[in-house]
Amino acid sequence: MEIAGKEGYRHILASSVVFESLSHAALDHISTRGLLVEMQPGEPVLAEGARGPGLYVVLEGLVEVFLPDGPSARTRRPTEVHLNTLGPGRCLGEYSLIDEHSTSAAARAMGHATLFFLSREEFRGIAEGDARVGKVIYLNLLRFLISRLRANDPADLE
C-alpha cells in the first residue's frame, strides 16, 4: 500500500511533529521510502529493551505506550504501567533513532491501527541525503523532545 495515493494519510504525515514544515516534494520522497504497516488489536509495535527498528507515525487508530510487567520487562514490575496513548500524527521510536539505545518502553495497537514506518537506515539516508530536509526533521524532533522535558520539569520557569 502506498501512502502518496492516500491523501488523508499524506495530510497526517505532513502534520506530524517529525515531518511538519517539509515541502510536498520532500514528503512524497519520504513516503516512498517508508512502509504502511497494518496492526491488529494487541499486536506489539515496540518491545521494551529491544533495539528500535525505526520511526513510526500513527496514521489511523491508537497505539498504547506502556512499561510491561513480568519476566519480559527490563525492570521487574508487579503490574503493567500505562504511559501514553498515541493517535494519528503522533510518533514513536524516535528516542532510539537519535541515541542508538534500546527502546525505553513497549507499545501495542489498541485496536486496528495503520502506521507509517521508516526504518533506521531509511531515516538516516533521508536525513543525511538532503541537508535541508535533515535539518528540518532533526529540529522538529529536538523541539518535540524539549517540549516533553519542559512539560515534566517543575523547576522549569521559562
mmCIF file of C-alpha atoms in Angstrom:
data_model
loop_
_atom_site.group_PDB
_atom_site.id
_atom_site.type_symbol
_atom_site.label_atom_id
_atom_site.label_comp_id
_atom_site.label_asym_id
_atom_site.label_seq_id
_atom_site.Cartn_x
_atom_site.Cartn_y
_atom_site.Cartn_z
ATOM 1 C CA MET A 1 0.000 0.000 0.000
ATOM 2 C CA GLU A 2 1.458 3.374 -0.952
ATOM 3 C CA ILE A 3 0.983 6.435 1.197
ATOM 4 C CA ALA A 4 1.243 9.005 -1.612
ATOM 5 C CA GLY A 5 -2.047 7.759 -3.062
ATOM 6 C CA LYS A 6 -3.900 8.226 0.230
ATOM 7 C CA GLU A 7 -4.401 11.981 0.657
ATOM 8 C CA GLY A 8 -5.656 11.622 4.251
ATOM 9 C CA TYR A 9 -2.512 9.718 5.228
ATOM 10 C CA ARG A 10 -0.331 12.265 3.436
ATOM 11 C CA HIS A 11 -2.005 15.073 5.391
ATOM 12 C CA ILE A 12 -1.443 13.274 8.723
ATOM 13 C CA LEU A 13 2.196 12.619 7.854
ATOM 14 C CA ALA A 14 2.661 16.280 6.863
ATOM 15 C CA SER A 15 1.192 17.456 10.170
ATOM 16 C CA SER A 16 3.185 15.006 12.309
ATOM 17 C CA VAL A 17 5.750 16.519 14.623
ATOM 18 C CA VAL A 18 8.599 14.856 12.720
ATOM 19 C CA PHE A 19 7.720 15.966 9.202
ATOM 20 C CA GLU A 20 5.927 19.296 9.675
ATOM 21 C CA SER A 21 7.245 22.204 7.577
ATOM 22 C CA LEU A 22 8.603 19.937 4.834
ATOM 23 C CA SER A 23 7.750 20.582 1.199
ATOM 24 C CA HIS A 24 5.294 18.385 -0.692
ATOM 25 C CA ALA A 25 8.201 17.038 -2.751
ATOM 26 C CA ALA A 26 10.172 16.090 0.374
ATOM 27 C CA LEU A 27 7.107 14.387 1.885
ATOM 28 C CA ASP A 28 6.467 12.470 -1.318
ATOM 29 C CA HIS A 29 10.097 11.306 -1.324
ATOM 30 C CA ILE A 30 9.884 10.235 2.331
ATOM 31 C CA SER A 31 6.589 8.422 1.776
ATOM 32 C CA THR A 32 8.134 6.289 -0.981
ATOM 33 C CA ARG A 33 10.958 5.226 1.360
ATOM 34 C CA GLY A 34 8.668 4.036 4.160
ATOM 35 C CA LEU A 35 6.056 1.335 4.586
ATOM 36 C CA LEU A 36 2.434 1.256 5.661
ATOM 37 C CA VAL A 37 2.007 -1.255 8.462
ATOM 38 C CA GLU A 38 -1.415 -2.638 9.364
ATOM 39 C CA MET A 39 -1.623 -3.605 13.039
ATOM 40 C CA GLN A 40 -4.194 -5.869 14.661
ATOM 41 C CA PRO A 41 -5.611 -5.231 18.166
ATOM 42 C CA GLY A 42 -2.988 -6.009 20.816
ATOM 43 C CA GLU A 43 -0.224 -6.527 18.257
ATOM 44 C CA PRO A 44 3.162 -5.312 19.551
ATOM 45 C CA VAL A 45 4.801 -2.365 17.822
ATOM 46 C CA LEU A 46 7.852 -1.984 20.089
ATOM 47 C CA ALA A 47 9.310 -4.155 22.861
ATOM 48 C CA GLU A 48 10.953 -2.564 25.891
ATOM 49 C CA GLY A 49 14.715 -3.049 25.842
ATOM 50 C CA ALA A 50 14.916 -4.086 22.181
ATOM 51 C CA ARG A 51 16.846 -2.221 19.524
ATOM 52 C CA GLY A 52 14.415 0.241 17.981
ATOM 53 C CA PRO A 53 13.850 -0.657 14.332
ATOM 54 C CA GLY A 54 12.978 2.880 13.214
ATOM 55 C CA LEU A 55 10.358 5.574 13.352
ATOM 56 C CA TYR A 56 6.610 5.004 13.396
ATOM 57 C CA VAL A 57 3.910 7.620 12.778
ATOM 58 C CA VAL A 58 0.344 6.678 13.668
ATOM 59 C CA LEU A 59 -1.978 7.255 10.684
ATOM 60 C CA GLU A 60 -5.152 5.509 11.927
ATOM 61 C CA GLY A 61 -6.180 4.063 15.244
ATOM 62 C CA LEU A 62 -4.470 4.214 18.614
ATOM 63 C CA VAL A 63 -1.205 2.863 19.993
ATOM 64 C CA GLU A 64 -0.619 2.371 23.705
ATOM 65 C CA VAL A 65 2.852 3.021 25.129
ATOM 66 C CA PHE A 66 3.494 1.144 28.365
ATOM 67 C CA LEU A 67 6.040 -0.476 30.659
ATOM 68 C CA PRO A 68 5.382 -4.231 30.711
ATOM 69 C CA ASP A 69 5.119 -6.384 33.798
ATOM 70 C CA GLY A 70 6.576 -9.802 34.462
ATOM 71 C CA PRO A 71 9.649 -11.575 33.120
ATOM 72 C CA SER A 72 9.678 -9.808 29.738
ATOM 73 C CA ALA A 73 10.159 -6.426 31.419
ATOM 74 C CA ARG A 74 13.618 -4.880 31.538
ATOM 75 C CA THR A 75 12.910 -3.950 35.174
ATOM 76 C CA ARG A 76 10.736 -6.394 37.098
ATOM 77 C CA ARG A 77 7.340 -4.781 37.737
ATOM 78 C CA PRO A 78 4.360 -6.276 39.544
ATOM 79 C CA THR A 79 1.921 -4.657 37.094
ATOM 80 C CA GLU A 80 1.971 -3.050 33.705
ATOM 81 C CA VAL A 81 2.322 0.762 33.690
ATOM 82 C CA HIS A 82 0.368 2.757 31.093
ATOM 83 C CA LEU A 83 2.406 5.743 29.849
ATOM 84 C CA ASN A 84 0.531 7.228 26.915
ATOM 85 C CA THR A 85 -1.978 6.688 24.149
ATOM 86 C CA LEU A 86 -0.904 7.903 20.723
ATOM 87 C CA GLY A 87 -3.326 8.770 17.941
ATOM 88 C CA PRO A 88 -2.971 9.943 14.340
ATOM 89 C CA GLY A 89 0.053 12.145 13.722
ATOM 90 C CA ARG A 90 1.930 11.028 16.831
ATOM 91 C CA CYS A 91 5.269 9.267 16.513
ATOM 92 C CA LEU A 92 7.120 6.568 18.398
ATOM 93 C CA GLY A 93 10.573 5.057 18.178
ATOM 94 C CA GLU A 94 12.197 8.498 17.927
ATOM 95 C CA TYR A 95 14.309 8.160 21.099
ATOM 96 C CA SER A 96 16.244 5.128 19.927
ATOM 97 C CA LEU A 97 16.605 6.633 16.453
ATOM 98 C CA ILE A 98 18.503 9.530 17.934
ATOM 99 C CA ASP A 99 20.551 7.967 20.725
ATOM 100 C CA GLU A 100 21.025 4.418 19.325
ATOM 101 C CA HIS A 101 19.938 2.897 22.667
ATOM 102 C CA SER A 102 17.304 0.242 23.118
ATOM 103 C CA THR A 103 13.669 1.262 23.448
ATOM 104 C CA SER A 104 12.652 2.589 26.861
ATOM 105 C CA ALA A 105 9.059 1.312 26.691
ATOM 106 C CA ALA A 106 6.817 -1.108 24.845
ATOM 107 C CA ALA A 107 3.955 -0.225 22.502
ATOM 108 C CA ARG A 108 0.991 -2.093 21.055
ATOM 109 C CA ALA A 109 -2.014 -1.379 18.866
ATOM 110 C CA MET A 110 -5.154 -0.740 20.908
ATOM 111 C CA GLY A 111 -7.389 -1.760 18.028
ATOM 112 C CA HIS A 112 -6.883 -1.889 14.303
ATOM 113 C CA ALA A 113 -4.167 0.676 13.517
ATOM 114 C CA THR A 114 -2.278 1.839 10.447
ATOM 115 C CA LEU A 115 1.250 3.122 10.937
ATOM 116 C CA PHE A 116 3.831 4.667 8.644
ATOM 117 C CA PHE A 117 7.205 3.018 9.286
ATOM 118 C CA LEU A 118 10.575 4.399 8.295
ATOM 119 C CA SER A 119 13.481 2.071 9.084
ATOM 120 C CA ARG A 120 16.539 3.388 10.891
ATOM 121 C CA GLU A 121 18.565 3.074 7.671
ATOM 122 C CA GLU A 122 15.965 4.873 5.523
ATOM 123 C CA PHE A 123 15.609 7.624 8.142
ATOM 124 C CA ARG A 124 19.358 8.223 8.163
ATOM 125 C CA GLY A 125 19.524 8.099 4.367
ATOM 126 C CA ILE A 126 16.824 10.767 4.091
ATOM 127 C CA ALA A 127 18.267 12.993 6.827
ATOM 128 C CA GLU A 128 21.821 12.748 5.506
ATOM 129 C CA GLY A 129 20.917 12.761 1.808
ATOM 130 C CA ASP A 130 19.373 16.248 1.828
ATOM 131 C CA ALA A 131 20.868 18.693 4.347
ATOM 132 C CA ARG A 132 17.785 20.952 4.364
ATOM 133 C CA VAL A 133 15.355 18.076 4.948
ATOM 134 C CA GLY A 134 17.636 16.579 7.608
ATOM 135 C CA LYS A 135 17.878 19.922 9.393
ATOM 136 C CA VAL A 136 14.084 20.336 9.464
ATOM 137 C CA ILE A 137 13.500 16.773 10.710
ATOM 138 C CA TYR A 138 16.108 16.976 13.481
ATOM 139 C CA LEU A 139 14.953 20.456 14.532
ATOM 140 C CA ASN A 140 11.354 19.182 14.696
ATOM 141 C CA LEU A 141 12.431 16.229 16.850
ATOM 142 C CA LEU A 142 14.534 18.473 19.093
ATOM 143 C CA ARG A 143 11.630 20.866 19.672
ATOM 144 C CA PHE A 144 9.297 17.953 20.379
ATOM 145 C CA LEU A 145 11.637 16.308 22.880
ATOM 146 C CA ILE A 146 12.353 19.615 24.629
ATOM 147 C CA SER A 147 8.620 20.290 24.951
ATOM 148 C CA ARG A 148 8.255 16.881 26.648
ATOM 149 C CA LEU A 149 11.078 17.702 29.052
ATOM 150 C CA ARG A 150 9.647 21.125 29.883
ATOM 151 C CA ALA A 151 6.196 19.661 30.496
ATOM 152 C CA ASN A 152 7.659 17.244 33.049
ATOM 153 C CA ASP A 153 10.099 19.620 34.771
ATOM 154 C CA PRO A 154 8.507 21.604 37.617
ATOM 155 C CA ALA A 155 11.749 23.601 38.036
ATOM 156 C CA ASP A 156 11.447 25.000 34.516
ATOM 157 C CA LEU A 157 10.213 28.567 34.868
ATOM 158 C CA GLU A 158 10.721 29.762 31.293
#
